Tab-separated table of C-alpha atoms and ligand atoms in Angstrom:
chain	number	residue	atom	x	y	z
A	1	MET	CA	-90.831	-93.138	-68.226
A	2	ASP	CA	-89.866	-92.833	-71.895
A	3	PHE	CA	-87.851	-89.930	-73.256
A	4	ASN	CA	-86.768	-89.106	-76.805
A	5	ILE	CA	-83.300	-87.636	-77.167
A	6	VAL	CA	-81.685	-86.486	-80.394
A	7	VAL	CA	-77.942	-86.833	-80.002
A	8	LEU	CA	-75.632	-84.669	-82.109
A	9	PRO	CA	-72.048	-85.790	-81.411
A	10	GLY	CA	-70.527	-83.346	-83.938
A	11	ASP	CA	-66.795	-82.982	-84.529
A	12	GLY	CA	-63.451	-83.517	-82.817
A	13	VAL	CA	-63.801	-84.904	-79.315
A	14	GLY	CA	-67.609	-84.540	-79.527
A	15	PRO	CA	-68.337	-88.202	-80.359
A	16	GLU	CA	-66.017	-89.438	-77.594
A	17	VAL	CA	-67.538	-87.368	-74.787
A	18	ILE	CA	-71.041	-88.188	-76.037
A	19	ASP	CA	-70.333	-91.938	-75.912
A	20	GLU	CA	-69.416	-91.715	-72.239
A	21	THR	CA	-72.450	-89.597	-71.476
A	22	LEU	CA	-74.716	-92.171	-73.111
A	23	LYS	CA	-73.180	-94.810	-70.828
A	24	VAL	CA	-74.148	-92.709	-67.837
A	25	LEU	CA	-77.692	-92.187	-69.147
A	26	LYS	CA	-78.044	-95.906	-69.707
A	27	ALA	CA	-77.035	-96.509	-66.116
A	28	ILE	CA	-79.650	-93.976	-64.964
A	29	GLY	CA	-82.261	-95.712	-67.105
A	30	ARG	CA	-81.445	-99.101	-65.599
A	31	ARG	CA	-81.427	-97.864	-62.039
A	32	PHE	CA	-84.592	-95.767	-62.176
A	33	GLY	CA	-86.564	-97.661	-64.811
A	34	HIS	CA	-86.556	-94.991	-67.556
A	35	ARG	CA	-86.182	-95.541	-71.251
A	36	PHE	CA	-84.092	-93.115	-73.260
A	37	ASP	CA	-84.670	-93.477	-76.992
A	38	ILE	CA	-81.608	-92.142	-78.756
A	39	ASP	CA	-81.562	-90.887	-82.332
A	40	SER	CA	-78.054	-89.915	-83.419
A	41	ARG	CA	-77.551	-87.345	-86.241
A	42	LEU	CA	-74.803	-85.215	-87.759
A	43	VAL	CA	-74.048	-81.599	-86.932
A	44	GLY	CA	-71.237	-79.113	-87.642
A	45	GLY	CA	-68.367	-80.034	-89.946
A	46	ALA	CA	-69.457	-83.663	-90.131
A	47	ALA	CA	-72.860	-82.538	-91.395
A	48	ILE	CA	-71.346	-80.061	-93.881
A	49	ASP	CA	-69.292	-82.877	-95.405
A	50	ALA	CA	-72.062	-85.458	-95.541
A	51	GLU	CA	-75.234	-83.383	-95.938
A	52	GLY	CA	-74.098	-80.014	-97.276
A	53	ALA	CA	-75.412	-78.019	-94.299
A	54	ALA	CA	-74.161	-77.514	-90.727
A	55	VAL	CA	-77.506	-78.878	-89.619
A	56	SER	CA	-79.921	-80.375	-92.112
A	57	LYS	CA	-83.634	-79.594	-92.314
A	58	ALA	CA	-84.401	-83.229	-91.520
A	59	THR	CA	-82.263	-83.087	-88.367
A	60	LEU	CA	-83.927	-79.853	-87.244
A	61	LYS	CA	-87.317	-81.446	-87.741
A	62	LEU	CA	-86.327	-84.432	-85.648
A	63	CYS	CA	-84.983	-82.157	-82.883
A	64	LYS	CA	-88.288	-80.288	-82.782
A	65	LYS	CA	-90.133	-83.508	-82.066
A	66	ALA	CA	-87.703	-84.736	-79.396
A	67	ASP	CA	-87.867	-84.135	-75.639
A	68	ALA	CA	-84.299	-82.846	-75.636
A	69	VAL	CA	-81.129	-82.572	-77.700
A	70	LEU	CA	-77.680	-83.558	-76.483
A	71	LEU	CA	-74.759	-82.082	-78.414
A	72	GLY	CA	-71.009	-82.791	-78.322
A	73	ALA	CA	-69.025	-80.067	-80.092
A	74	VAL	CA	-68.644	-78.556	-83.550
A	75	GLY	CA	-65.764	-77.191	-85.614
A	76	GLY	CA	-62.222	-77.975	-86.663
A	77	PRO	CA	-59.388	-76.715	-88.876
A	78	LYS	CA	-60.864	-78.407	-91.924
A	79	TRP	CA	-63.824	-76.005	-91.931
A	80	ASP	CA	-62.015	-72.856	-90.748
A	81	ASP	CA	-61.822	-70.979	-94.063
A	82	PRO	CA	-63.067	-67.442	-93.282
A	83	LEU	CA	-64.524	-67.169	-96.791
A	84	ALA	CA	-66.471	-70.424	-96.518
A	85	LYS	CA	-70.180	-70.124	-97.269
A	86	VAL	CA	-71.138	-72.370	-94.398
A	87	ARG	CA	-69.380	-72.924	-91.067
A	88	PRO	CA	-69.853	-75.577	-88.394
A	89	GLU	CA	-70.898	-72.828	-85.925
A	90	ASP	CA	-73.844	-71.990	-88.208
A	91	GLY	CA	-75.316	-75.298	-87.058
A	92	LEU	CA	-75.375	-74.095	-83.461
A	93	LEU	CA	-76.887	-70.726	-84.346
A	94	GLU	CA	-79.525	-72.392	-86.518
A	95	LEU	CA	-80.431	-74.860	-83.761
A	96	ARG	CA	-80.715	-72.066	-81.185
A	97	LYS	CA	-82.884	-69.877	-83.373
A	98	SER	CA	-85.175	-72.466	-84.902
A	99	LEU	CA	-85.679	-74.341	-81.628
A	100	ALA	CA	-86.333	-71.018	-79.804
A	101	LEU	CA	-83.657	-71.772	-77.208
A	102	PHE	CA	-83.611	-68.281	-75.749
A	103	ALA	CA	-82.034	-69.024	-72.372
A	104	ASN	CA	-78.514	-70.322	-72.018
A	105	LEU	CA	-77.633	-71.512	-68.517
A	106	ARG	CA	-73.932	-71.743	-67.731
A	107	PRO	CA	-73.116	-72.779	-64.199
A	108	VAL	CA	-69.605	-72.124	-62.929
A	109	LYS	CA	-68.734	-74.296	-59.998
A	110	VAL	CA	-65.247	-74.777	-58.652
A	111	HIS	CA	-64.962	-78.265	-57.291
A	112	PRO	CA	-63.172	-78.285	-53.899
A	113	VAL	CA	-60.564	-80.800	-55.050
A	114	LEU	CA	-59.647	-78.636	-58.031
A	115	VAL	CA	-58.982	-75.317	-56.306
A	116	ASN	CA	-55.289	-75.725	-56.974
A	117	SER	CA	-55.570	-76.380	-60.686
A	118	THR	CA	-56.311	-72.819	-61.830
A	119	ASN	CA	-54.139	-69.741	-62.242
A	120	LEU	CA	-56.046	-67.924	-59.533
A	121	LYS	CA	-55.308	-68.004	-55.830
A	122	PRO	CA	-57.162	-70.803	-54.000
A	123	GLU	CA	-58.552	-68.315	-51.467
A	124	VAL	CA	-60.219	-66.361	-54.307
A	125	ILE	CA	-61.896	-69.303	-56.021
A	126	LYS	CA	-62.623	-71.667	-53.157
A	127	GLY	CA	-66.365	-72.183	-52.934
A	128	VAL	CA	-67.177	-70.346	-56.158
A	129	ASP	CA	-70.630	-71.433	-57.316
A	130	PHE	CA	-72.659	-69.208	-59.600
A	131	ILE	CA	-74.735	-69.449	-62.753
A	132	PHE	CA	-74.953	-67.245	-65.806
A	133	VAL	CA	-78.215	-66.846	-67.668
A	134	ARG	CA	-77.259	-65.660	-71.145
A	135	GLU	CA	-79.900	-64.479	-73.627
A	136	LEU	CA	-79.314	-66.603	-76.715
A	137	THR	CA	-81.569	-65.684	-79.622
A	138	GLY	CA	-81.407	-61.882	-79.741
A	139	GLY	CA	-78.973	-58.985	-79.600
A	140	LEU	CA	-76.017	-58.580	-81.944
A	141	TYR	CA	-76.140	-62.207	-83.043
A	142	PHE	CA	-79.512	-61.960	-84.753
A	143	GLY	CA	-80.644	-58.277	-84.747
A	144	LYS	CA	-81.381	-56.589	-88.079
A	145	PRO	CA	-79.974	-54.612	-89.837
A	146	LYS	CA	-76.990	-56.896	-90.062
A	147	LYS	CA	-75.075	-56.249	-93.246
A	148	ARG	CA	-72.079	-54.900	-95.071
A	149	TRP	CA	-72.187	-52.294	-97.828
A	150	GLN	CA	-70.068	-50.067	-100.018
A	151	THR	CA	-70.091	-46.283	-99.648
A	152	ASP	CA	-68.168	-43.530	-101.445
A	153	SER	CA	-65.770	-43.388	-98.522
A	154	GLY	CA	-65.241	-47.132	-98.228
A	155	ARG	CA	-66.898	-50.250	-96.803
A	156	LYS	CA	-69.239	-50.177	-93.836
A	157	ALA	CA	-70.839	-52.903	-91.747
A	158	VAL	CA	-73.469	-53.009	-89.049
A	159	ASP	CA	-74.786	-55.434	-86.430
A	160	SER	CA	-77.743	-54.450	-84.296
A	161	MET	CA	-78.164	-54.946	-80.579
A	162	LEU	CA	-81.907	-55.182	-80.869
A	163	TYR	CA	-84.177	-56.294	-78.014
A	164	SER	CA	-87.920	-56.244	-77.564
A	165	GLU	CA	-89.426	-55.933	-74.117
A	166	GLN	CA	-90.883	-59.438	-74.504
A	167	GLU	CA	-87.418	-60.891	-75.113
A	168	ILE	CA	-86.032	-59.098	-72.076
A	169	ASP	CA	-89.001	-60.033	-69.899
A	170	ARG	CA	-88.743	-63.773	-70.533
A	171	ILE	CA	-84.975	-63.997	-70.052
A	172	VAL	CA	-84.886	-62.029	-66.816
A	173	ARG	CA	-87.711	-64.234	-65.524
A	174	VAL	CA	-85.392	-67.208	-66.007
A	175	GLY	CA	-82.865	-65.357	-63.850
A	176	PHE	CA	-85.417	-64.562	-61.148
A	177	GLU	CA	-86.719	-68.154	-61.052
A	178	LEU	CA	-83.213	-69.562	-60.612
A	179	ALA	CA	-82.373	-66.908	-58.011
A	180	ARG	CA	-85.489	-67.868	-56.089
A	181	ARG	CA	-84.167	-71.414	-55.741
A	182	ARG	CA	-80.687	-70.328	-54.777
A	183	GLN	CA	-79.610	-67.332	-52.690
A	184	LYS	CA	-82.469	-65.042	-53.778
A	185	LYS	CA	-80.017	-62.590	-55.303
A	186	LEU	CA	-80.016	-61.650	-59.002
A	187	ILE	CA	-77.437	-59.540	-60.804
A	188	SER	CA	-78.544	-58.091	-64.128
A	189	VAL	CA	-75.577	-57.129	-66.295
A	190	ASP	CA	-75.899	-54.344	-68.873
A	191	LYS	CA	-74.258	-51.225	-70.283
A	192	ALA	CA	-77.042	-48.822	-69.399
A	193	ASN	CA	-74.670	-45.863	-69.104
A	194	VAL	CA	-74.163	-45.986	-72.890
A	195	LEU	CA	-76.558	-48.292	-74.740
A	196	GLU	CA	-80.250	-47.662	-75.350
A	197	SER	CA	-80.989	-51.404	-75.532
A	198	SER	CA	-79.423	-51.705	-72.069
A	199	ARG	CA	-81.583	-48.904	-70.732
A	200	LEU	CA	-84.683	-50.773	-71.891
A	201	TRP	CA	-83.194	-53.968	-70.420
A	202	ARG	CA	-82.789	-52.283	-67.038
A	203	GLN	CA	-86.272	-50.809	-67.075
A	204	VAL	CA	-87.983	-54.081	-68.005
A	205	THR	CA	-85.898	-55.929	-65.401
A	206	GLN	CA	-87.123	-53.532	-62.726
A	207	GLU	CA	-90.709	-54.089	-63.848
A	208	VAL	CA	-90.361	-57.895	-63.732
A	209	ALA	CA	-88.718	-57.586	-60.292
A	210	LYS	CA	-92.136	-56.556	-58.903
A	211	ASP	CA	-93.237	-60.188	-59.423
A	212	TYR	CA	-90.280	-61.380	-57.352
A	213	PRO	CA	-90.291	-59.333	-54.141
A	214	ASP	CA	-88.357	-62.136	-52.405
A	215	VAL	CA	-85.356	-61.731	-54.744
A	216	LEU	CA	-82.827	-58.945	-54.310
A	217	LEU	CA	-82.027	-57.334	-57.672
A	218	GLU	CA	-78.722	-55.630	-58.406
A	219	HIS	CA	-77.694	-53.977	-61.684
A	220	MET	CA	-74.066	-54.232	-62.702
A	221	LEU	CA	-72.312	-52.665	-65.669
A	222	VAL	CA	-70.687	-55.221	-67.929
A	223	ASP	CA	-67.171	-53.794	-67.605
A	224	ALA	CA	-67.405	-53.808	-63.824
A	225	CYS	CA	-68.777	-57.345	-63.975
A	226	SER	CA	-65.808	-58.603	-65.959
A	227	MET	CA	-63.597	-57.247	-63.190
A	228	ARG	CA	-65.726	-58.685	-60.413
A	229	ILE	CA	-65.541	-62.183	-61.901
A	230	ILE	CA	-61.784	-62.243	-61.296
A	231	GLN	CA	-61.636	-60.097	-58.200
A	232	ASN	CA	-64.350	-61.607	-56.047
A	233	PRO	CA	-66.217	-64.420	-57.821
A	234	ARG	CA	-67.649	-65.742	-54.564
A	235	TYR	CA	-69.857	-62.657	-54.465
A	236	LEU	CA	-71.769	-63.895	-57.519
A	237	ASP	CA	-74.789	-66.205	-57.487
A	238	VAL	CA	-77.200	-65.737	-60.422
A	239	LEU	CA	-76.401	-63.344	-63.277
A	240	VAL	CA	-78.548	-62.508	-66.274
A	241	THR	CA	-77.322	-60.716	-69.389
A	242	GLU	CA	-77.750	-60.236	-73.115
A	243	ASN	CA	-76.244	-62.468	-75.794
A	244	THR	CA	-72.843	-60.914	-76.603
A	245	PHE	CA	-72.029	-59.815	-73.057
A	246	GLY	CA	-72.899	-63.343	-71.955
A	247	ASP	CA	-70.719	-64.912	-74.612
A	248	ILE	CA	-67.668	-62.990	-73.438
A	249	LEU	CA	-68.262	-63.120	-69.691
A	250	THR	CA	-68.951	-66.855	-69.635
A	251	ASP	CA	-65.646	-67.660	-71.322
A	252	GLU	CA	-63.916	-65.478	-68.758
A	253	ALA	CA	-65.809	-67.135	-65.910
A	254	SER	CA	-65.030	-70.626	-67.188
A	255	MET	CA	-61.375	-70.063	-66.372
A	256	LEU	CA	-62.205	-70.046	-62.675
A	257	ALA	CA	-63.061	-73.733	-62.820
A	258	GLY	CA	-59.596	-74.810	-63.905
A	259	SER	CA	-60.659	-76.488	-67.106
A	260	MET	CA	-63.385	-75.972	-69.661
A	261	GLY	CA	-63.693	-79.743	-69.548
A	262	MET	CA	-65.641	-79.409	-66.316
A	263	LEU	CA	-68.400	-77.027	-67.335
A	264	PRO	CA	-71.841	-77.955	-68.705
A	265	SER	CA	-74.500	-75.802	-70.308
A	266	ALA	CA	-78.180	-75.869	-71.080
A	267	SER	CA	-80.049	-73.874	-73.709
A	268	ILE	CA	-83.723	-73.949	-72.893
A	269	ALA	CA	-86.932	-72.783	-74.537
A	270	GLY	CA	-88.899	-71.756	-71.455
A	271	VAL	CA	-88.796	-70.415	-67.929
A	272	PRO	CA	-87.798	-73.203	-65.506
A	273	GLN	CA	-90.390	-73.983	-62.864
A	274	THR	CA	-90.345	-76.919	-60.480
A	275	GLY	CA	-91.860	-80.041	-62.002
A	276	VAL	CA	-92.276	-78.462	-65.444
A	277	ARG	CA	-90.521	-80.039	-68.424
A	278	ILE	CA	-88.887	-77.605	-70.854
A	279	PHE	CA	-87.428	-78.428	-74.223
A	280	GLY	CA	-83.687	-77.848	-74.295
A	281	LEU	CA	-80.342	-78.478	-75.908
A	282	TYR	CA	-77.472	-79.569	-73.690
A	283	GLU	CA	-73.787	-79.301	-74.483
A	284	PRO	CA	-70.403	-78.907	-72.810
A	285	ILE	CA	-68.994	-75.391	-73.027
A	286	HIS	CA	-65.685	-76.639	-74.417
A	287	GLY	CA	-65.136	-76.881	-78.148
A	288	SER	CA	-64.222	-79.779	-80.404
A	289	ALA	CA	-60.508	-79.747	-79.377
A	290	PRO	CA	-59.406	-81.281	-82.705
A	291	ARG	CA	-55.835	-81.864	-81.525
A	292	ARG	CA	-57.098	-84.084	-78.704
A	293	ALA	CA	-59.603	-85.999	-80.800
A	294	GLY	CA	-59.477	-89.754	-81.226
A	295	GLN	CA	-56.947	-90.293	-78.439
A	296	ASN	CA	-59.162	-91.125	-75.488
A	297	LEU	CA	-57.965	-87.912	-73.789
A	298	ALA	CA	-60.930	-85.569	-73.534
A	299	ASN	CA	-62.635	-84.969	-70.229
A	300	PRO	CA	-66.243	-86.215	-70.528
A	301	ILE	CA	-67.375	-84.548	-67.280
A	302	ALA	CA	-68.731	-81.349	-68.892
A	303	THR	CA	-70.974	-83.406	-71.176
A	304	ILE	CA	-72.028	-85.770	-68.398
A	305	LEU	CA	-72.972	-82.755	-66.257
A	306	SER	CA	-74.860	-81.334	-69.248
A	307	ALA	CA	-76.873	-84.544	-69.322
A	308	ALA	CA	-77.601	-84.012	-65.619
A	309	MET	CA	-79.011	-80.594	-66.537
A	310	MET	CA	-81.117	-82.315	-69.219
A	311	LEU	CA	-82.532	-84.701	-66.616
A	312	ARG	CA	-83.364	-81.735	-64.390
A	313	TYR	CA	-84.800	-79.186	-66.838
A	314	SER	CA	-86.169	-81.213	-69.751
A	315	PHE	CA	-87.272	-84.378	-67.951
A	316	ALA	CA	-88.026	-82.991	-64.455
A	317	LEU	CA	-85.945	-85.862	-63.016
A	318	GLU	CA	-84.388	-83.979	-60.117
A	319	LYS	CA	-83.289	-87.023	-58.141
A	320	GLU	CA	-81.648	-88.631	-61.181
A	321	ALA	CA	-79.807	-85.360	-61.937
A	322	ASP	CA	-78.501	-85.293	-58.364
A	323	VAL	CA	-77.285	-88.887	-58.696
A	324	VAL	CA	-75.239	-88.015	-61.803
A	325	GLU	CA	-73.737	-84.920	-60.161
A	326	LYS	CA	-72.888	-86.905	-57.040
A	327	ALA	CA	-71.222	-89.641	-59.129
A	328	VAL	CA	-68.994	-87.015	-60.786
A	329	GLU	CA	-68.098	-85.580	-57.422
A	330	ASP	CA	-67.263	-89.006	-56.001
A	331	ALA	CA	-65.042	-89.840	-58.981
A	332	LEU	CA	-63.122	-86.598	-58.415
A	333	ASN	CA	-62.935	-87.123	-54.671
A	334	GLU	CA	-61.477	-90.570	-55.261
A	335	GLY	CA	-58.684	-88.964	-57.282
A	336	TYR	CA	-59.613	-89.841	-60.879
A	337	ARG	CA	-58.405	-87.203	-63.331
A	338	THR	CA	-58.316	-86.750	-67.084
A	339	TYR	CA	-55.240	-84.985	-68.497
A	340	ASP	CA	-56.716	-81.490	-68.249
A	341	ILE	CA	-57.208	-81.644	-64.479
A	342	MET	CA	-54.355	-84.008	-63.617
A	343	SER	CA	-52.122	-83.206	-60.665
A	344	GLU	CA	-49.470	-85.068	-58.700
A	345	GLY	CA	-50.544	-88.134	-56.776
A	346	LYS	CA	-53.842	-88.505	-58.645
A	347	THR	CA	-54.991	-91.346	-60.877
A	348	ARG	CA	-54.742	-90.431	-64.529
A	349	CYS	CA	-57.501	-91.810	-66.707
A	350	GLY	CA	-58.780	-91.463	-70.241
A	351	THR	CA	-62.185	-90.460	-71.585
A	352	LYS	CA	-63.524	-94.029	-71.518
A	353	GLU	CA	-62.228	-94.864	-68.066
A	354	MET	CA	-63.732	-91.690	-66.609
A	355	GLY	CA	-67.058	-92.555	-68.264
A	356	ASP	CA	-66.946	-96.105	-66.898
A	357	ILE	CA	-66.146	-94.920	-63.384
A	358	ILE	CA	-68.989	-92.393	-63.335
A	359	ALA	CA	-71.480	-94.775	-64.968
A	360	GLY	CA	-70.445	-97.449	-62.451
A	361	LYS	CA	-71.214	-95.109	-59.564
A	362	VAL	CA	-74.587	-94.187	-61.050
A	363	GLY	CA	-75.337	-97.879	-61.428
A	364	GLY	CA	-74.949	-98.129	-57.674
A	365	SER	CA	-71.748	-100.168	-57.783
B	401	LIG	C1	-70.662	-70.197	-77.517
B	401	LIG	C2	-69.847	-70.101	-78.769
B	401	LIG	C3	-70.783	-69.688	-79.899
B	401	LIG	C4	-71.338	-68.332	-79.547
B	401	LIG	C5	-70.149	-69.656	-81.296
B	401	LIG	C6	-69.459	-70.957	-81.613
B	401	LIG	C7	-71.148	-69.285	-82.348
B	401	LIG	O1	-68.789	-69.227	-78.623
B	401	LIG	O2	-71.542	-71.073	-77.438
B	401	LIG	O3	-70.429	-69.409	-76.596
B	401	LIG	O4	-70.709	-67.304	-79.822
B	401	LIG	O5	-72.432	-68.287	-78.988
B	402	LIG	MN1	-68.651	-68.344	-76.675
């Protein structure tokens, strides 16, 4: 089959990890007889410099027509000025909003061979395997009013945690659908003891739960959840939460996996259902790591696993996604490690070598 992918390598290590991921996709194409048409464009700081916007109108238009978007990373010290009119991150927010990518899936899986490379005790993180569903186009990030103004007693500013029942309904459905395919257990995270938007969230979640009698629903307060992630992460399976809570909790959760270089993400524009293709944007959760850029150091695994999610959710190529995930696992089992996950007795390799090894395994060699 033919698939159109817009690739946005971005800044820092972005282009390097994207190159390796494209190798892996090529190998998938060869082995399974698919064609991936790649259109590469600028995003983030690179786009600000060359096109005057963190993502240009033309690029957005192209993304809208594609089957999926694959993104590296954005940002860097060059564009960090807090007074700047446009920031690399604006590109991400613009892509999310204008492509209606309301559901952000962030799996956190601790690979068995890496249980010793985190700060947490192996017995706490061994076997950890859960997924966050973060709402991505509402809440404090986009809610109005959102402004700053002058009063007689000084400056004031407001952001609004605004949610409609439709926005809550569709995101919790994503949670229920994923839970249905996993352990049939969904945790909805909110702050219903204080926030009105959370009380609506909880109510709508309970209403949607009626459509999923096979899934056990639990509500958890966000502060308790942040504790649970460290204390007993094995308890978690599928979690669903609003934008800002999800932003914070997923960074916390990423630390369980030893390195951010291991964790993929998907931002999708629909509710995943078996065999259905959903438009999405796929990116590693790590940033542009400017100090590591251009040195063949970065771990490409997070981006390669993001491409696996693209195969699964946007192309409905389940088997191909499994092959990529298995190739990553085999590379790790055979002892290959980039700098961020290196430990004694293992084989140190760079970005390119890791990409070659994984692509080689996908290619069946
Ligand atoms: C993320 C990032 C973004 C966010 C920033 C870069 C706007 O932290 O993807 O989690 O806050 O959503
Ligand atoms: Mn974040």
